[in-house]
Coordinates of C-alpha atoms and ligand atoms in Angstrom, one line a residue:
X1 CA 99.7 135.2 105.9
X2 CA 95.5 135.4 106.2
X3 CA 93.5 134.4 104.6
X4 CA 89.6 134.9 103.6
X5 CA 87.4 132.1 103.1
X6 CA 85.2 131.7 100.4
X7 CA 81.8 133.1 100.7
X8 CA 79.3 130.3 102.1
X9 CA 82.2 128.0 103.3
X10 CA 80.5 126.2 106.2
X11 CA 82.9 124.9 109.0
X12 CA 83.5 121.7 110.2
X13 CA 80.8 120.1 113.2
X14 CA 82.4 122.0 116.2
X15 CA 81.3 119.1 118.8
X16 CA 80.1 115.6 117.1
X17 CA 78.2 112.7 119.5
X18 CA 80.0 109.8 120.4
X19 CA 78.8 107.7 117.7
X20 CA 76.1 104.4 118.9
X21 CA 78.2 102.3 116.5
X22 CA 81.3 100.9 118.3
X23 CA 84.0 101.0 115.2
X24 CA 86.0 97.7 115.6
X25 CA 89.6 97.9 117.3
X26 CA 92.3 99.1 114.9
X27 CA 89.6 101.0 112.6
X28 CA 91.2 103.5 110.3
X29 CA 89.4 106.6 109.0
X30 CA 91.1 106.2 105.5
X31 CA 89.8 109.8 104.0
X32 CA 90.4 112.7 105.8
X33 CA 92.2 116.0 105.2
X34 CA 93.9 119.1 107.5
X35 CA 93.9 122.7 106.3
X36 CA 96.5 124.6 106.7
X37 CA 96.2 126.8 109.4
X38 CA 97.0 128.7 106.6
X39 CA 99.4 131.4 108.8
X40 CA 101.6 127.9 109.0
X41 CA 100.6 126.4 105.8
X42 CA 99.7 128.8 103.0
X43 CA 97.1 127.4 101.0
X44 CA 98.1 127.5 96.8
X45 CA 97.7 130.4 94.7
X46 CA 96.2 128.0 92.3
X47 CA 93.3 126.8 94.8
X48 CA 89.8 126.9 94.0
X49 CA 88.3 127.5 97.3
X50 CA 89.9 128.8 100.8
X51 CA 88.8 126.9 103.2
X52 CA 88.6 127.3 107.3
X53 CA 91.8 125.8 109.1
X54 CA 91.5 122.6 110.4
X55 CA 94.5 121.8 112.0
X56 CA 96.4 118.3 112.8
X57 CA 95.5 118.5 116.3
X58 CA 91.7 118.8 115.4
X59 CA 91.8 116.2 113.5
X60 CA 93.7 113.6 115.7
X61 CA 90.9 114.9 118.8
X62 CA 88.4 114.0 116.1
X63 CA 90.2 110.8 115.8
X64 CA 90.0 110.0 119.1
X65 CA 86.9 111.0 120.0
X66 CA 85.3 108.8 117.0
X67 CA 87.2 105.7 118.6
X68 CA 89.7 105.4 115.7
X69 CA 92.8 104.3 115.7
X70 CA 94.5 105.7 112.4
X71 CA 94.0 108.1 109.8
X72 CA 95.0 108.6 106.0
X73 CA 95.7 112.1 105.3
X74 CA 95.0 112.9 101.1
X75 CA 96.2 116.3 99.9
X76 CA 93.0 118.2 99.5
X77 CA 93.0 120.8 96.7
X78 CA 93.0 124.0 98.0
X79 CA 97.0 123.1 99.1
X80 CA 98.1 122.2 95.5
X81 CA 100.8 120.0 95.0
X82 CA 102.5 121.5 98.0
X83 CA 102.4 118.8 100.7
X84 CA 103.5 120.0 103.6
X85 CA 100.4 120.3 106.0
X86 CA 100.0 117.2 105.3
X87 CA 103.4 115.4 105.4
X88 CA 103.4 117.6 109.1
X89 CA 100.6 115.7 110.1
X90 CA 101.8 112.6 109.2
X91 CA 105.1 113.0 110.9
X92 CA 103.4 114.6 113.9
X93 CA 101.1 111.7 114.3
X94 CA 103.4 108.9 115.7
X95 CA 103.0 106.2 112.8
X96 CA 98.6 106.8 113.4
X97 CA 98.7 108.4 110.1
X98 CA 99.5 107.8 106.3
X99 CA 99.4 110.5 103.4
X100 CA 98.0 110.6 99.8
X101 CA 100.1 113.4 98.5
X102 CA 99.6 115.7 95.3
X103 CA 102.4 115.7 92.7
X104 CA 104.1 117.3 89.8
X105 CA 106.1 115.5 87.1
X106 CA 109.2 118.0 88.5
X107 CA 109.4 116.4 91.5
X108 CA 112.8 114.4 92.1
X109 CA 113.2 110.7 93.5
X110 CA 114.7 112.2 96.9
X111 CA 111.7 114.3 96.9
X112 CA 109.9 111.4 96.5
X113 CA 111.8 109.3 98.9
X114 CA 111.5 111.7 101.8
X115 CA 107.7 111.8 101.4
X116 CA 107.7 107.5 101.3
X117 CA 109.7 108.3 104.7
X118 CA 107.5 110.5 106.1
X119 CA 104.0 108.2 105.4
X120 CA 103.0 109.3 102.1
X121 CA 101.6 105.7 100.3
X122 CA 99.8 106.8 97.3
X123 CA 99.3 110.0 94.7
X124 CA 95.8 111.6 94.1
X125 CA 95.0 112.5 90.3
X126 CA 91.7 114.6 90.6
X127 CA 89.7 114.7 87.8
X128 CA 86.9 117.1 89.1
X129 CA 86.8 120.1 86.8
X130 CA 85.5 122.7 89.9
X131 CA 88.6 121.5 92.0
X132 CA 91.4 121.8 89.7
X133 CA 93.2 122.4 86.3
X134 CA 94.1 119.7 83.4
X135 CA 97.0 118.0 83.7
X136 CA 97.9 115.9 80.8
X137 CA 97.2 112.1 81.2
X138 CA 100.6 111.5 80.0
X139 CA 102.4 113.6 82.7
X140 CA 100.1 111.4 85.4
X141 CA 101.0 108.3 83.3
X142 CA 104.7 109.3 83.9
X143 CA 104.1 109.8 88.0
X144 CA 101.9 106.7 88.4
X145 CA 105.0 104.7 86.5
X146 CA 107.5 106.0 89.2
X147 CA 105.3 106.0 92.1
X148 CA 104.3 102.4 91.3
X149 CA 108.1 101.2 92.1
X150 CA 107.8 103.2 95.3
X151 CA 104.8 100.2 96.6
X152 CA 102.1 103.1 96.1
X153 CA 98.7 103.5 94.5
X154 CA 96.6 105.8 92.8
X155 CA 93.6 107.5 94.1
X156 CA 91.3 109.2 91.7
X157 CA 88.5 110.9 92.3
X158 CA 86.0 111.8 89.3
X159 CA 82.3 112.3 88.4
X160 CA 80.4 109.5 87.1
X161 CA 79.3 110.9 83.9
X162 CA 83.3 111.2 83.1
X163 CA 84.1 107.3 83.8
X164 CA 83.4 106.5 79.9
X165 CA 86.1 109.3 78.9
X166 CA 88.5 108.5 81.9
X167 CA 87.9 104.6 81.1
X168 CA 91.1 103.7 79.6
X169 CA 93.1 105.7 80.7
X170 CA 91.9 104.2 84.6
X171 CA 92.6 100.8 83.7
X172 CA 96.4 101.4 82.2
X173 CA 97.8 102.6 85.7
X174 CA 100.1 100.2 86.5
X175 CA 98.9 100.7 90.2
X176 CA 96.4 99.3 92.4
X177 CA 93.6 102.4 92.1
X178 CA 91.5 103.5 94.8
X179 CA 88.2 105.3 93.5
X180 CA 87.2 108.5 95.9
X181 CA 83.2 108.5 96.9
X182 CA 82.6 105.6 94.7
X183 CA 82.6 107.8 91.5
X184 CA 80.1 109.6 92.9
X185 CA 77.3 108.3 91.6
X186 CA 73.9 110.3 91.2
X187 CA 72.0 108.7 93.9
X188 CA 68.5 110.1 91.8
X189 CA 69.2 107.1 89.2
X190 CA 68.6 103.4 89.8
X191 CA 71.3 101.6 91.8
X192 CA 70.9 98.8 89.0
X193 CA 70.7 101.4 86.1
X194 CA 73.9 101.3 83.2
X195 CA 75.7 104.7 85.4
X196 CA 76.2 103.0 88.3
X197 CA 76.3 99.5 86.4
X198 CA 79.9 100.8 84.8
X199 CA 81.1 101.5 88.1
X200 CA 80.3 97.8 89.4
X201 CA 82.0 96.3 85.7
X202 CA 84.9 99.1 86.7
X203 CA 85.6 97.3 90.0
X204 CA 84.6 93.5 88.5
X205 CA 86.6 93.7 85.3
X206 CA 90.1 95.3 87.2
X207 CA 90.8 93.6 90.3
X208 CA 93.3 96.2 91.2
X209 CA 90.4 98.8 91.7
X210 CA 89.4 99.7 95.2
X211 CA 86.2 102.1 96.5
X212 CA 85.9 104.2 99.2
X213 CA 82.4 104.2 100.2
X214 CA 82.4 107.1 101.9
X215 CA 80.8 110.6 101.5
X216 CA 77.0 110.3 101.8
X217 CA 76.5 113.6 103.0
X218 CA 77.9 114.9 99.1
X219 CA 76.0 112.5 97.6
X220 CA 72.7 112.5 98.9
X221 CA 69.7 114.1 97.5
X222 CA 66.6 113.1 99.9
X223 CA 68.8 113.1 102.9
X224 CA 68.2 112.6 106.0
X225 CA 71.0 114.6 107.1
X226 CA 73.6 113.4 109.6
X227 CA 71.9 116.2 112.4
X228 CA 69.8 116.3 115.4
X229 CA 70.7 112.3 116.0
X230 CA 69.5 111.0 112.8
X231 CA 70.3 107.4 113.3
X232 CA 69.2 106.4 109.3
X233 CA 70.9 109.3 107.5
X234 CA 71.3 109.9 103.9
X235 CA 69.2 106.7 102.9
X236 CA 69.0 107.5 99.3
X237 CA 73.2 106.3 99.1
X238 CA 73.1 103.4 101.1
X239 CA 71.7 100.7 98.4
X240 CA 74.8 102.0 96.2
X241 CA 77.2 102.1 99.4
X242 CA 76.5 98.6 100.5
X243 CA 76.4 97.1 97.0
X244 CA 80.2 97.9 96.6
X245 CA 80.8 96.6 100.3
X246 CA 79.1 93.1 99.5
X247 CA 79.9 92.9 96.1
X248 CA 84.1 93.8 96.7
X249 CA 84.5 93.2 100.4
X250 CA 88.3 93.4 100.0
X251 CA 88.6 96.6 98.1
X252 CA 86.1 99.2 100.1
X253 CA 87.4 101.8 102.3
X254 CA 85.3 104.3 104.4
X255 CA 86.8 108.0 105.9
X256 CA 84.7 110.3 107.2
X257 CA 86.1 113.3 104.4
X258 CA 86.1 115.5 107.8
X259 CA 86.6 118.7 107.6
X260 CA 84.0 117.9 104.4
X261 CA 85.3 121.1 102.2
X262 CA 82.8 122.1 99.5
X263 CA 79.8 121.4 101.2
X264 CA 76.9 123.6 100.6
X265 CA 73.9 123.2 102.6
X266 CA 74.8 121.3 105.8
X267 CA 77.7 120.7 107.6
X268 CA 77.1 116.5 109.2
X269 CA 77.8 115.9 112.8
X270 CA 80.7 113.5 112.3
X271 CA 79.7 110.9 115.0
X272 CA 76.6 110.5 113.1
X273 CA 78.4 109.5 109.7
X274 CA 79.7 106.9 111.8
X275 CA 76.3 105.5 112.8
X276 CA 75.8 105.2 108.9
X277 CA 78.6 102.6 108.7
X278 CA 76.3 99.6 109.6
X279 CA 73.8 100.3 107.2
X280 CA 76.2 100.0 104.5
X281 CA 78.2 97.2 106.2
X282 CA 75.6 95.2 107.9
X283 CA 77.9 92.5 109.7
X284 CA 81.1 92.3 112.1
X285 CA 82.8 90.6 109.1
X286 CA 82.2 93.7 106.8
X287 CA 82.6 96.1 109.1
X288 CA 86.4 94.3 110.4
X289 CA 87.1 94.5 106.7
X290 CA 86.2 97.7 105.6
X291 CA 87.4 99.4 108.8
X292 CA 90.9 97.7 109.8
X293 CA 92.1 94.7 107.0
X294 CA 91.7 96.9 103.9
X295 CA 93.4 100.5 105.1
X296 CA 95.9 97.9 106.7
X297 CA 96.7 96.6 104.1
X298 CA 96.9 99.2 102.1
X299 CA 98.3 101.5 104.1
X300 CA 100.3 99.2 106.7
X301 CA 101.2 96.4 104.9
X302 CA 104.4 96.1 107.4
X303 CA 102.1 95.5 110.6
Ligands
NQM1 O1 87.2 116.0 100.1 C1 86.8 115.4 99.1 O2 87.1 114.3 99.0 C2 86.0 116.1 98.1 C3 86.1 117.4 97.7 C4 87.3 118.2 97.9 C5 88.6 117.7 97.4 O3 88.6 116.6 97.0 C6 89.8 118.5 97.5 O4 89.7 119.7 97.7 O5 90.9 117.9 97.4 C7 85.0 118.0 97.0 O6 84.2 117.2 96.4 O7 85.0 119.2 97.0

C-alpha cells in the first residue's frame, strides 16, 4: 500500500549534531514513535494526518547516535489502535525498548497478554480533538481498570484549557498517569499564572501523576529554534519545564517526540533538543533522575 502524506508534513531532521550535553549512562528517551513504513504497516483509515515513514531502524540509529540507551515507543495516532509497528519495534529492539499502545474496549486478555509480552507497559488515552475521535470516558474507565492489574499506567495527553473538564475524570484512574508535554501549557501566559498553576496542584494533590517535560519545539512561541547550533533553544518553555523537574523530581520524564509529527513551521535538529535538557534539569542529580531512575522505573521496574 502507498501512501500520500499530508500536505505541509515536514520530515524528520535527516542528520542531527552530536549533542554537547553528554546524557548520563542508561538514559532512556521515554517519548518517541515509528511510522509505519506504511507498505509494512498501513497507517488507520481513521487517522488524521499521514505522516512520512520513520522506520524502527531509524529510530534505534537515532538512538544511538544521541547516546541513549533505551526508548519507549507510544502509539502515535495516525496507526489507531492497531499496534503493530510498534509492538515490531519493541520486539526488534532486544529488550532497549518499551511500548505505550492504543486500545479498544474489544480487545481480549490474551490480546492483552501478548502485548505485556512483547514490552507494551502502559495505554495512551488522547484527548486532543485534532488527533482523534471521542471515546467515552467510561469505555477508558473500563481499559484503565484491566490494564491496571496488568502493572501498567496511563498516559494522557491533553490541552491545558481542557484540564478543568478532564479533572475528575484524571484523578479516578486507578493507575499511576503520566501527562504528555506537561499539558501543554501556553508558554505566552505566566509560568505562576492559575493555567499552569492547575497543572502544578494536578501533580501536588495526586502523587500518582507523572510529566514528561518534553516537547519544547510544539510549545514554544518566541523560540529560538533547535537549528543552526542554537545552544539556548526555545527559552520561552524552560521556566515551565524546569519548575515540574524541581518541583516533582521523581515523576518527570523527557523523549525527544522524534519523528515530531504535526509540526508546522520547523522541523528541530534532534541533537539540539538534547542540549536543552540542562536548562531544564540544571544538575547531575536531575538529569540521573529524569533521564535513567524515572523511565526505569517505570518502564524497567525488573532491572
Ligand atoms: O507526538 C506527540 O506526542 C504529539 C502529537 C502527535 C500525537 O500525539 C500522535 O499522533 O499520536 C501532536 O501533538 O500532534
Amino acid at each position: 500500500m502507498t501512501f500520500t502524506k499530508t500536505p505541509g508534513w515536514l520530515d524528520w531532521y535527516a542528520d542531527p549534531i552530536k549533542p554537547r550535553f553528554q546524557v548520563p549512562a542508561g538514559a532512556v528517551d521515554a517519548h518517541c514513535h515509528v511510522f509505519g513504513p506504511g507498505a509494512q504497516f498501513p497507517f488507520a483509515p481513521e487517522r488524521k494526518y499521514t505522516p512520512c515513514d520513520a522506520s524502527k531502524d531509524q529510530l534505534f540509529a537515532l538512538r544511538d547516535r544521541l547516546g541513549f540507551a533505551r526508548n519507549v515507543i507510544v502509539q502515535a495516532t495516525c496507526h489507531g489502535a492497531d499496534n503493530r509497528a510498534m509492538v515490531d519495534a519493541c520486539r526488534a529492539s532486544g529488550g532497549k525498548a518499551r511500548g505505550v499502545a492504543t486500545v479498544k474496549r474489544s480487545i481480549s486478555d490474551s490480546e492483552l497478554q501478548e502485548l505485556h509480552e512483547a514490552g507494551v507497559r502502559g495505554v495512551r488515552f488522547n484527548f486532543v480533538k485534532r488527533l482523534v475521535d471521542f471515546t467515552p470516558k467510561d469505555e477508558l474507565m473500563e481499559i484503565a481498570g484491566r490494564i491496571h492489574k496488568l502493572g501498567w499506567h496511563v498516559v494522557i495527553y491533553f490541552e491545558a484549557v481542557d484540564l478543568p473538564e478532564l479533572w475528575d475524570f484524571f484523578t479516578a484512574l486507578p493507575t499511576t498517569v503520566v501527562v504528555d508535554h506537561m499539558g501543554r501549557p501556553d508558554v505566552s501566559k505566566p509560568v505562576d499564572g492559575p493555567e499552569f498553576e492547575l497543572f502544578l496542584r494536578f501533580m501536588r494533590e495526586h502523587g500518582n501523576v507523572w510529566s514528561k517535560v518534553s516537547c519544547p519545539e510544539r510549545l514554544s512561541v518566541t523560540g529560538p529554534r533547535a537549528l543552526d547550533g542554537e545552544q539556548a533553544a526555545y527559552r520561552d518553555v524552560v521556566p515551565f519545564a524546569r519548575r515540574v523537574v524541581e518541583a516533582f523530581p521523581d515523576r518527570v520524564l523527557w523523549g525527544t517526540d522524534w519523528p515530531h509529527p504535526n509540526l508546522k513551521d520547523h522541523m528541530p535538529d534532534d541533537g539540539l533538543l538534547v542540549d536543552f535538557i540542562p536548562h531544564i534539569a540544571p544538575t547531575t542529580e536531575l538529569q540521573r533522575k529524569l533521564l535513567v531512575d524515572n523511565p526505569m522505573r517505570l518502564y524497567w521496574p525488573e532491572e
